[in-house]
Amino acid sequence: MFFAGKTLFQIQNKKSGIHGTGAYAAQSIAAKRKIGSLAGAVISKKEARKKAATKESIAVVELWNGKAIDASLKSNALKYINHSCRPNTYMRTINFHVEFYSLRPIKKGDELTCNYGDTHHAGTKKCTCGAVGCKGFI
């Protein structure tokens, strides 16, 4: 099963100073606005963890119901939102949807970032967000 997420604001993907490719606001976004929902395939959490163990970089969000959204398949621009210890967006999961909302006003050209919270890295991956007060790991 695939979810064709959509973006409600213009997003550009380009090289990131945090990690690989990033998602950047191509227009200003006011605070507390829904930015869009992540597109991807629904897979089992077991399959997601297996994928995470074999790849350096993945785009997977685990859900509450034993499933996960694999954004490496049929995804959209939101797949490239990188982690930050001082993010400008937050993620909300509803059923099989992964939505992103702005925490504060975001200026055109700003990289969109999200605190991933608990991940399959379990604190073993070095954080490269560069934010003031960075925890140093994901």
CSV table of N, CA and C in Angstrom, one decimal:
chain,number,residue,atom,x,y,z
A,1,MET,N,0.8,-1.2,0.0
A,1,MET,CA,0.0,0.0,0.0
A,1,MET,C,0.9,1.2,0.0
A,2,PHE,N,0.6,2.2,-0.8
A,2,PHE,CA,1.3,3.5,-0.9
A,2,PHE,C,0.4,4.6,-0.5
A,3,PHE,N,1.1,5.6,0.1
A,3,PHE,CA,0.4,6.9,0.4
A,3,PHE,C,1.0,8.0,-0.4
A,4,ALA,N,0.2,8.7,-1.1
A,4,ALA,CA,0.6,9.8,-1.9
A,4,ALA,C,0.5,11.0,-1.1
A,5,GLY,N,1.5,11.3,-0.2
A,5,GLY,CA,1.4,12.5,0.6
A,5,GLY,C,1.5,13.7,-0.3
A,6,LYS,N,1.2,14.8,0.3
A,6,LYS,CA,1.3,16.1,-0.4
A,6,LYS,C,1.9,17.2,0.4
A,7,THR,N,2.5,18.1,-0.3
A,7,THR,CA,3.0,19.3,0.3
A,7,THR,C,2.1,20.5,0.1
A,8,LEU,N,1.9,21.3,1.1
A,8,LEU,CA,1.0,22.4,1.1
A,8,LEU,C,1.7,23.7,0.8
A,9,PHE,N,3.0,23.6,0.9
A,9,PHE,CA,3.9,24.8,0.6
A,9,PHE,C,5.0,24.3,-0.4
A,10,GLN,N,5.6,25.3,-1.1
A,10,GLN,CA,6.6,24.9,-2.1
A,10,GLN,C,7.9,24.5,-1.3
A,11,ILE,N,8.4,23.4,-1.6
A,11,ILE,CA,9.6,22.8,-1.0
A,11,ILE,C,10.6,22.5,-2.0
A,12,GLN,N,11.9,22.8,-1.8
A,12,GLN,CA,13.0,22.5,-2.7
A,12,GLN,C,13.9,21.5,-2.0
A,13,ASN,N,14.4,20.6,-2.7
A,13,ASN,CA,15.5,19.7,-2.2
A,13,ASN,C,16.8,20.1,-2.8
A,14,LYS,N,17.8,20.2,-1.9
A,14,LYS,CA,19.2,20.6,-2.3
A,14,LYS,C,20.1,20.2,-1.2
A,15,LYS,N,21.4,20.3,-1.5
A,15,LYS,CA,22.5,19.9,-0.6
A,15,LYS,C,22.3,20.5,0.7
A,16,SER,N,22.5,19.7,1.8
A,16,SER,CA,22.3,20.2,3.2
A,16,SER,C,23.6,20.2,3.9
A,17,GLY,N,23.8,21.2,4.8
A,17,GLY,CA,24.9,21.3,5.7
A,17,GLY,C,24.8,20.3,6.8
A,18,ILE,N,23.6,19.8,7.0
A,18,ILE,CA,23.4,18.8,8.1
A,18,ILE,C,23.7,17.4,7.7
A,19,HIS,N,23.1,17.0,6.6
A,19,HIS,CA,23.3,15.6,6.1
A,19,HIS,C,22.7,15.5,4.7
A,20,GLY,N,23.6,15.1,3.7
A,20,GLY,CA,23.1,14.8,2.4
A,20,GLY,C,22.3,15.9,1.7
A,21,THR,N,21.0,15.5,1.4
A,21,THR,CA,20.1,16.4,0.8
A,21,THR,C,19.1,16.9,1.9
A,22,GLY,N,18.7,18.1,1.8
A,22,GLY,CA,17.8,18.7,2.7
A,22,GLY,C,16.5,19.2,2.0
A,23,ALA,N,15.5,19.5,2.8
A,23,ALA,CA,14.2,20.1,2.3
A,23,ALA,C,14.3,21.5,2.8
A,24,TYR,N,14.1,22.4,1.8
A,24,TYR,CA,14.1,23.9,2.0
A,24,TYR,C,12.8,24.5,1.7
A,25,ALA,N,12.4,25.5,2.5
A,25,ALA,CA,11.2,26.3,2.2
A,25,ALA,C,11.4,27.2,1.0
A,26,ALA,N,10.6,27.0,0.0
A,26,ALA,CA,10.7,27.8,-1.2
A,26,ALA,C,9.8,29.1,-1.1
A,27,GLN,N,9.1,29.2,0.0
A,27,GLN,CA,8.3,30.3,0.4
A,27,GLN,C,8.2,30.4,1.9
A,28,SER,N,7.8,31.5,2.4
A,28,SER,CA,7.7,31.7,3.8
A,28,SER,C,6.5,30.8,4.3
A,29,ILE,N,6.7,30.3,5.6
A,29,ILE,CA,5.7,29.5,6.2
A,29,ILE,C,5.4,30.0,7.6
A,30,ALA,N,4.2,30.4,7.9
A,30,ALA,CA,3.8,30.9,9.2
A,30,ALA,C,3.9,29.8,10.3
A,31,ALA,N,4.0,30.2,11.5
A,31,ALA,CA,4.0,29.3,12.6
A,31,ALA,C,2.7,28.5,12.7
A,32,LYS,N,2.9,27.3,13.2
A,32,LYS,CA,1.7,26.4,13.5
A,32,LYS,C,0.9,26.1,12.2
A,33,ARG,N,1.6,25.9,11.1
A,33,ARG,CA,0.9,25.6,9.9
A,33,ARG,C,1.3,24.2,9.4
A,34,LYS,N,0.3,23.4,8.9
A,34,LYS,CA,0.6,22.1,8.3
A,34,LYS,C,1.4,22.3,7.1
A,35,ILE,N,2.6,21.7,7.0
A,35,ILE,CA,3.4,21.8,5.8
A,35,ILE,C,3.1,20.8,4.8
A,36,GLY,N,2.7,19.6,5.2
A,36,GLY,CA,2.3,18.5,4.3
A,36,GLY,C,2.5,17.2,5.0
A,37,SER,N,2.2,16.1,4.2
A,37,SER,CA,2.3,14.8,4.7
A,37,SER,C,3.3,14.0,3.8
A,38,LEU,N,4.0,13.1,4.4
A,38,LEU,CA,5.1,12.3,3.8
A,38,LEU,C,4.4,11.2,2.9
A,39,ALA,N,5.0,11.0,1.8
A,39,ALA,CA,4.5,9.9,0.9
A,39,ALA,C,5.4,8.7,1.0
A,40,GLY,N,4.9,7.6,0.8
A,40,GLY,CA,5.8,6.4,0.8
A,40,GLY,C,4.9,5.1,0.9
A,41,ALA,N,5.6,4.0,1.1
A,41,ALA,CA,5.0,2.7,1.1
A,41,ALA,C,4.8,2.3,2.6
A,42,VAL,N,3.7,1.6,2.9
A,42,VAL,CA,3.5,1.0,4.2
A,42,VAL,C,4.2,-0.3,4.3
A,43,ILE,N,5.1,-0.5,5.2
A,43,ILE,CA,5.8,-1.7,5.4
A,43,ILE,C,5.7,-2.1,6.9
A,44,SER,N,6.1,-3.3,7.2
A,44,SER,CA,6.1,-3.8,8.6
A,44,SER,C,7.3,-3.1,9.4
A,45,LYS,N,7.1,-3.0,10.7
A,45,LYS,CA,8.2,-2.4,11.5
A,45,LYS,C,9.4,-3.4,11.5
A,46,LYS,N,9.2,-4.7,11.4
A,46,LYS,CA,10.3,-5.6,11.3
A,46,LYS,C,11.1,-5.4,10.0
A,47,GLU,N,10.4,-5.2,8.9
A,47,GLU,CA,11.0,-4.9,7.6
A,47,GLU,C,11.8,-3.6,7.7
A,48,ALA,N,11.2,-2.6,8.4
A,48,ALA,CA,11.9,-1.3,8.5
A,48,ALA,C,13.2,-1.4,9.3
A,49,ARG,N,13.2,-2.2,10.4
A,49,ARG,CA,14.4,-2.4,11.2
A,49,ARG,C,15.4,-3.2,10.4
A,50,LYS,N,15.0,-4.1,9.6
A,50,LYS,CA,16.0,-4.9,8.8
A,50,LYS,C,16.6,-3.9,7.8
A,51,LYS,N,15.8,-3.1,7.2
A,51,LYS,CA,16.4,-2.1,6.2
A,51,LYS,C,17.3,-1.1,6.9
A,52,ALA,N,17.0,-0.7,8.1
A,52,ALA,CA,17.8,0.2,8.9
A,52,ALA,C,19.2,-0.4,9.2
A,53,ALA,N,19.2,-1.7,9.5
A,53,ALA,CA,20.4,-2.4,9.8
A,53,ALA,C,21.4,-2.6,8.7
A,54,THR,N,20.8,-2.5,7.5
A,54,THR,CA,21.7,-2.7,6.3
A,54,THR,C,22.0,-1.5,5.5
A,55,LYS,N,21.5,-0.3,5.8
A,55,LYS,CA,21.8,0.9,5.1
A,55,LYS,C,22.2,2.0,6.0
A,56,GLU,N,23.1,2.8,5.5
A,56,GLU,CA,23.6,4.0,6.2
A,56,GLU,C,22.6,5.0,6.4
A,57,SER,N,21.8,5.3,5.4
A,57,SER,CA,20.8,6.4,5.5
A,57,SER,C,19.5,5.8,4.9
A,58,ILE,N,18.4,6.0,5.7
A,58,ILE,CA,17.1,5.5,5.3
A,58,ILE,C,16.1,6.7,5.6
A,59,ALA,N,14.9,6.5,5.0
A,59,ALA,CA,13.8,7.4,5.2
A,59,ALA,C,12.6,6.7,5.6
A,60,VAL,N,12.6,6.3,6.9
A,60,VAL,CA,11.5,5.4,7.4
A,60,VAL,C,11.0,6.1,8.7
A,61,VAL,N,9.7,6.1,8.9
A,61,VAL,CA,9.1,6.6,10.1
A,61,VAL,C,8.2,5.4,10.6
A,62,GLU,N,8.5,5.0,11.8
A,62,GLU,CA,7.8,3.9,12.5
A,62,GLU,C,6.5,4.4,13.0
A,63,LEU,N,5.4,3.7,12.9
A,63,LEU,CA,4.1,4.1,13.4
A,63,LEU,C,3.8,3.3,14.6
A,64,TRP,N,2.7,3.6,15.3
A,64,TRP,CA,2.2,3.0,16.5
A,64,TRP,C,1.7,1.6,16.4
A,65,ASN,N,1.3,1.2,15.2
A,65,ASN,CA,0.6,0.0,14.9
A,65,ASN,C,1.4,-1.2,14.4
A,66,GLY,N,2.7,-1.1,14.6
A,66,GLY,CA,3.6,-2.2,14.1
A,66,GLY,C,4.0,-2.0,12.6
A,67,LYS,N,3.6,-0.9,12.0
A,67,LYS,CA,3.9,-0.6,10.6
A,67,LYS,C,4.8,0.6,10.6
A,68,ALA,N,5.3,0.9,9.4
A,68,ALA,CA,6.2,2.0,9.2
A,68,ALA,C,5.9,2.6,7.8
A,69,ILE,N,6.3,3.8,7.6
A,69,ILE,CA,6.2,4.5,6.2
A,69,ILE,C,7.6,4.5,5.7
A,70,ASP,N,7.8,3.8,4.6
A,70,ASP,CA,9.1,3.8,3.9
A,70,ASP,C,9.1,4.9,2.8
A,71,ALA,N,9.7,6.0,3.1
A,71,ALA,CA,9.7,7.1,2.2
A,71,ALA,C,10.8,7.0,1.1
A,72,SER,N,11.5,5.9,1.1
A,72,SER,CA,12.4,5.7,0.0
A,72,SER,C,11.7,5.2,-1.3
A,73,LEU,N,10.5,4.8,-1.1
A,73,LEU,CA,9.6,4.4,-2.3
A,73,LEU,C,8.5,5.3,-2.5
A,74,LYS,N,8.4,5.8,-3.8
A,74,LYS,CA,7.4,6.7,-4.2
A,74,LYS,C,7.1,7.9,-3.2
A,75,SER,N,8.2,8.6,-2.9
A,75,SER,CA,8.1,9.7,-1.8
A,75,SER,C,7.9,11.0,-2.4
A,76,ASN,N,8.0,12.0,-1.6
A,76,ASN,CA,7.9,13.4,-2.0
A,76,ASN,C,9.0,14.2,-1.3
A,77,ALA,N,9.0,15.5,-1.5
A,77,ALA,CA,10.1,16.4,-1.0
A,77,ALA,C,10.3,16.4,0.5
A,78,LEU,N,9.3,16.0,1.3
A,78,LEU,CA,9.4,16.0,2.7
A,78,LEU,C,10.3,14.8,3.2
A,79,LYS,N,10.6,13.9,2.4
A,79,LYS,CA,11.5,12.8,2.7
A,79,LYS,C,12.8,13.3,3.2
A,80,TYR,N,13.2,14.5,2.7
A,80,TYR,CA,14.5,15.0,3.0
A,80,TYR,C,14.6,16.0,4.2
A,81,ILE,N,13.6,16.0,5.1
A,81,ILE,CA,13.6,16.8,6.3
A,81,ILE,C,14.7,16.1,7.2
A,82,ASN,N,15.7,16.9,7.5
A,82,ASN,CA,16.8,16.3,8.4
A,82,ASN,C,16.5,16.6,9.8
A,83,HIS,N,17.2,15.8,10.7
A,83,HIS,CA,17.1,15.9,12.1
A,83,HIS,C,17.8,17.2,12.6
A,84,SER,N,17.3,17.8,13.6
A,84,SER,CA,17.9,18.9,14.3
A,84,SER,C,17.5,18.8,15.8
A,85,CYS,N,18.4,19.2,16.7
A,85,CYS,CA,18.1,19.2,18.1
A,85,CYS,C,17.3,20.5,18.4
A,86,ARG,N,17.3,21.5,17.5
A,86,ARG,CA,16.5,22.7,17.6
A,86,ARG,C,15.7,22.9,16.3
A,87,PRO,N,14.7,22.0,16.1
A,87,PRO,CA,14.0,22.0,14.9
A,87,PRO,C,13.0,23.2,14.6
A,88,ASN,N,12.6,23.3,13.4
A,88,ASN,CA,11.6,24.3,13.1
A,88,ASN,C,10.3,23.7,12.7
A,89,THR,N,10.3,22.3,12.7
A,89,THR,CA,9.0,21.6,12.4
A,89,THR,C,8.9,20.5,13.4
A,90,TYR,N,7.7,20.0,13.5
A,90,TYR,CA,7.5,18.7,14.3
A,90,TYR,C,6.6,17.8,13.5
A,91,MET,N,6.8,16.5,13.8
A,91,MET,CA,6.1,15.4,13.1
A,91,MET,C,5.0,14.9,13.9
A,92,ARG,N,3.9,14.6,13.2
A,92,ARG,CA,2.7,14.0,13.9
A,92,ARG,C,2.3,12.8,13.1
A,93,THR,N,2.0,11.7,13.7
A,93,THR,CA,1.5,10.5,13.0
A,93,THR,C,0.1,10.3,13.3
A,94,ILE,N,-0.7,10.1,12.3
A,94,ILE,CA,-2.2,9.8,12.5
A,94,ILE,C,-2.5,8.6,11.5
A,95,ASN,N,-2.8,7.5,12.2
A,95,ASN,CA,-3.1,6.3,11.4
A,95,ASN,C,-1.9,6.0,10.5
A,96,PHE,N,-2.0,6.0,9.2
A,96,PHE,CA,-0.8,5.7,8.3
A,96,PHE,C,-0.3,7.0,7.8
A,97,HIS,N,-0.6,8.2,8.3
A,97,HIS,CA,-0.1,9.4,7.8
A,97,HIS,C,1.0,10.0,8.7
A,98,VAL,N,2.0,10.6,8.1
A,98,VAL,CA,3.1,11.3,8.8
A,98,VAL,C,3.0,12.7,8.3
A,99,GLU,N,2.6,13.6,9.2
A,99,GLU,CA,2.4,15.0,8.9
A,99,GLU,C,3.5,15.9,9.5
A,100,PHE,N,3.9,17.0,8.9
A,100,PHE,CA,4.8,17.9,9.4
A,100,PHE,C,4.2,19.3,9.5
A,101,TYR,N,4.4,19.9,10.7
A,101,TYR,CA,3.9,21.3,11.0
A,101,TYR,C,5.0,22.2,11.4
A,102,SER,N,4.9,23.5,11.1
A,102,SER,CA,5.9,24.5,11.5
A,102,SER,C,5.7,24.8,13.0
A,103,LEU,N,6.9,24.9,13.7
A,103,LEU,CA,6.9,25.2,15.1
A,103,LEU,C,6.9,26.8,15.3
A,104,ARG,N,7.5,27.4,14.3
A,104,ARG,CA,7.6,28.9,14.4
A,104,ARG,C,7.7,29.4,12.9
A,105,PRO,N,7.7,30.7,12.7
A,105,PRO,CA,7.8,31.1,11.3
A,105,PRO,C,9.0,30.6,10.6
A,106,ILE,N,8.9,30.2,9.4
A,106,ILE,CA,10.0,29.7,8.6
A,106,ILE,C,10.2,30.6,7.4
A,107,LYS,N,11.4,31.1,7.2
A,107,LYS,CA,11.7,32.0,6.1
A,107,LYS,C,12.0,31.3,4.8
A,108,LYS,N,11.7,31.9,3.7
A,108,LYS,CA,12.0,31.3,2.4
A,108,LYS,C,13.5,31.1,2.4
A,109,GLY,N,13.9,29.9,2.0
A,109,GLY,CA,15.3,29.5,2.0
A,109,GLY,C,15.8,28.7,3.2
A,110,ASP,N,15.0,28.7,4.3
A,110,ASP,CA,15.4,28.0,5.5
A,110,ASP,C,15.3,26.5,5.3
A,111,GLU,N,16.2,25.7,5.9
A,111,GLU,CA,16.1,24.3,5.8
A,111,GLU,C,15.1,23.8,6.8
A,112,LEU,N,14.2,22.9,6.4
A,112,LEU,CA,13.2,22.3,7.3
A,112,LEU,C,13.9,21.2,8.1
A,113,THR,N,13.7,21.3,9.4
A,113,THR,CA,14.3,20.3,10.3
A,113,THR,C,13.3,19.8,11.3
A,114,CYS,N,13.5,18.6,11.8
A,114,CYS,CA,12.6,18.0,12.8
A,114,CYS,C,13.4,17.2,13.8
A,115,ASN,N,13.0,17.2,15.0
A,115,ASN,CA,13.7,16.4,16.0
A,115,ASN,C,13.1,15.0,15.9
A,116,TYR,N,13.8,14.0,15.4
A,116,TYR,CA,13.3,12.7,15.1
A,116,TYR,C,12.9,11.9,16.4
A,117,GLY,N,13.3,12.4,17.5
A,117,GLY,CA,13.0,11.6,18.8
A,117,GLY,C,13.7,10.3,18.8
A,118,ASP,N,13.1,9.3,19.4
A,118,ASP,CA,13.7,7.9,19.4
A,118,ASP,C,13.8,7.4,18.0
A,119,THR,N,15.0,6.8,17.7
A,119,THR,CA,15.1,6.2,16.4
A,119,THR,C,15.8,4.9,16.5
A,120,HIS,N,15.9,4.2,15.4
A,120,HIS,CA,16.5,2.9,15.4
A,120,HIS,C,18.0,3.0,15.7
A,121,HIS,N,18.6,4.2,15.6
A,121,HIS,CA,20.0,4.4,15.9
A,121,HIS,C,20.3,4.3,17.4
A,122,ALA,N,19.2,4.4,18.2
A,122,ALA,CA,19.3,4.3,19.7
A,122,ALA,C,20.5,5.1,20.3
A,123,GLY,N,20.7,6.3,19.8
A,123,GLY,CA,21.8,7.1,20.4
A,123,GLY,C,23.2,6.8,19.9
A,124,THR,N,23.3,6.0,18.9
A,124,THR,CA,24.6,5.6,18.4
A,124,THR,C,25.1,6.4,17.2
A,125,LYS,N,24.3,7.2,16.6
A,125,LYS,CA,24.6,8.0,15.4
A,125,LYS,C,25.0,9.4,15.8
A,126,LYS,N,26.1,9.9,15.3
A,126,LYS,CA,26.6,11.2,15.6
A,126,LYS,C,25.6,12.2,15.0
A,127,CYS,N,25.2,13.2,15.8
A,127,CYS,CA,24.3,14.3,15.3
A,127,CYS,C,25.2,15.3,14.6
A,128,THR,N,24.8,15.8,13.5
A,128,THR,CA,25.5,16.8,12.7
A,128,THR,C,24.7,18.1,12.5
A,129,CYS,N,23.7,18.3,13.4
A,129,CYS,CA,22.8,19.4,13.1
A,129,CYS,C,23.5,20.8,13.4
A,130,GLY,N,24.4,20.8,14.2
A,130,GLY,CA,25.2,22.1,14.5
A,130,GLY,C,24.4,23.1,15.3
A,131,ALA,N,23.3,22.7,15.8
A,131,ALA,CA,22.4,23.7,16.6
A,131,ALA,C,23.1,23.9,18.0
A,132,VAL,N,22.8,25.1,18.5
A,132,VAL,CA,23.2,25.5,19.9
A,132,VAL,C,22.6,24.5,20.8
A,133,GLY,N,23.3,23.8,21.7
A,133,GLY,CA,22.8,22.9,22.6
A,133,GLY,C,22.6,21.5,22.0
A,134,CYS,N,23.2,21.2,20.9
A,134,CYS,CA,23.1,19.9,20.2
A,134,CYS,C,23.4,18.8,21.2
A,135,LYS,N,22.6,17.7,21.2
A,135,LYS,CA,22.8,16.6,22.1
A,135,LYS,C,24.1,15.8,21.7
A,136,GLY,N,24.5,15.9,20.4
A,136,GLY,CA,25.6,15.2,19.9
A,136,GLY,C,25.4,13.8,19.3
A,137,PHE,N,24.1,13.3,19.4
A,137,PHE,CA,23.8,12.0,18.9
A,137,PHE,C,22.3,11.9,18.6
A,138,ILE,N,22.0,11.0,17.7
A,138,ILE,CA,20.6,10.7,17.4
A,138,ILE,C,20.3,9.3,17.9
